[in-house]
Amino acid sequence: MAVLVMKFGSETLAEPAGILAAAGLAARAAASGDAVLLVASALPGVAQALYSAASAAQAADLSVAKQVCAGLGARHKGAARRISERGCAETEVEIDSIVSALDARFQGVRLLGELTDRTMDEIYAAGERLSSLLLALAASAPCLDARTLIRTDSRYGRARADQGSTSRLVSEGLGPLLEPGAIVVTQGNLGSDSLGSTTSLGSGGSDYSASLFGAALGAREIQIWAEDEGIYTSAPDLVPEAGTVELLAFGEAAELVAYGAKILHPATIRPAMEARIPVTVRCAAKPEGRFTTISPGASSGKAVAALAMRKRVAVISLRQELMTDQPGFLARLFAAFGRLGVSVDLVSTSEVCVSVSLDMDAPLERAAAELAAFKGQVDAVVI
């Protein structure tokens, strides 16, 4: 049996027409004999609305939360009715249930006056749970809770999967449902830790989810459906002549993603690479158009496959006059980042200064505090 994993991003699911189109692509794949797993992102703007509501609730203002809950309910139920004029009553009940629980969560934040990363992950999860209900309705398919399938550590907001436990849970939970021609829907970006608490995989985590599911299922292909026709040779808004890179090695793709190509979550590459599963990046608006294939053992065959640029990068510098006279100085420095679970991108060193670039999602204040222990001058800037 061949399994196909299809992940659809926020913008591709923005309107009911896009949700129906995604379901149509899945139906066509299922008709050819594939078992199809659909991975849904939250609708556009939902994550930001949830964050705004949670922050206001922490400040003892529930008016924003009430507005957000009402808006989410109306938006998703309205979309359900446009997707299916008949047979959406059950979906509407499930939408009401998620929104009601979300409202209760906001009230809890107000009462405690505290908004932890753990609570924020519980709140964020509502976005993907709601959108997956719409995709399941359009595809006439069962919808499974990804939190019962992906096991992660407890780094809320940026969790990483325990692939061994995830493979077992996916095999037990999804395996019996994915028969030839079947379609199953789940959420991207969500998991749970060993205590059963909801976790999120971070910005762009739905791509990572798709890769984890694909690796666990031994999928024949992982498809990332977005707005662009694959990975471009450069940013089209800066270089109008940019074209699609047809074939990339995993290493080439990982480098492009790490240094600015925003089409994939950086961690997406690894589970697929280890399982030797090809990843294709496709345009939902042009399903027959150009696309990029990232394949094990492949290569673009070019000295320069594409150019990428990162914007808004955090740079932390530690200046200390005596660093060259301290054996093991850099080892201790990077051990500090390791304690925070922070990955360093680029490193620049001189006789008296070390500068590193970090992702903007990194805990910059905590990192600066750790470096202060080295008794040097610490500077942090965003470029």
Short mmCIF file of C-alpha atoms in Angstrom, two decimals, residues 16 73-89 91-92 95-96 134 137:
data_model
loop_
_atom_site.label_atom_id
_atom_site.label_comp_id
_atom_site.label_asym_id
_atom_site.label_seq_id
_atom_site.Cartn_x
_atom_site.Cartn_y
_atom_site.Cartn_z
CA PRO A 16 -13.94 27.45 1.48
CA GLY A 73 -17.06 30.39 15.79
CA ALA A 74 -18.80 32.47 13.14
CA ARG A 75 -15.91 32.20 10.66
CA HIS A 76 -15.55 28.44 10.87
CA LYS A 77 -19.27 27.67 10.99
CA GLY A 78 -19.85 29.99 8.04
CA ALA A 79 -17.14 28.17 6.10
CA ALA A 80 -18.66 24.80 7.04
CA ARG A 81 -22.02 25.86 5.61
CA ARG A 82 -20.41 26.98 2.37
CA ILE A 83 -18.48 23.72 2.12
CA SER A 84 -21.53 21.55 2.70
CA GLU A 85 -25.05 22.96 2.78
CA ARG A 86 -26.22 19.64 4.14
CA GLY A 87 -24.52 17.44 6.69
CA CYS A 88 -22.49 20.12 8.54
CA ALA A 89 -24.53 20.10 11.76
CA THR A 91 -19.16 19.84 12.42
CA GLU A 92 -20.83 22.93 13.86
CA ILE A 95 -16.70 23.88 16.41
CA ASP A 96 -18.89 25.14 19.27
CA LEU A 134 -13.42 21.98 7.80
CA LEU A 137 -15.96 17.93 6.15
#
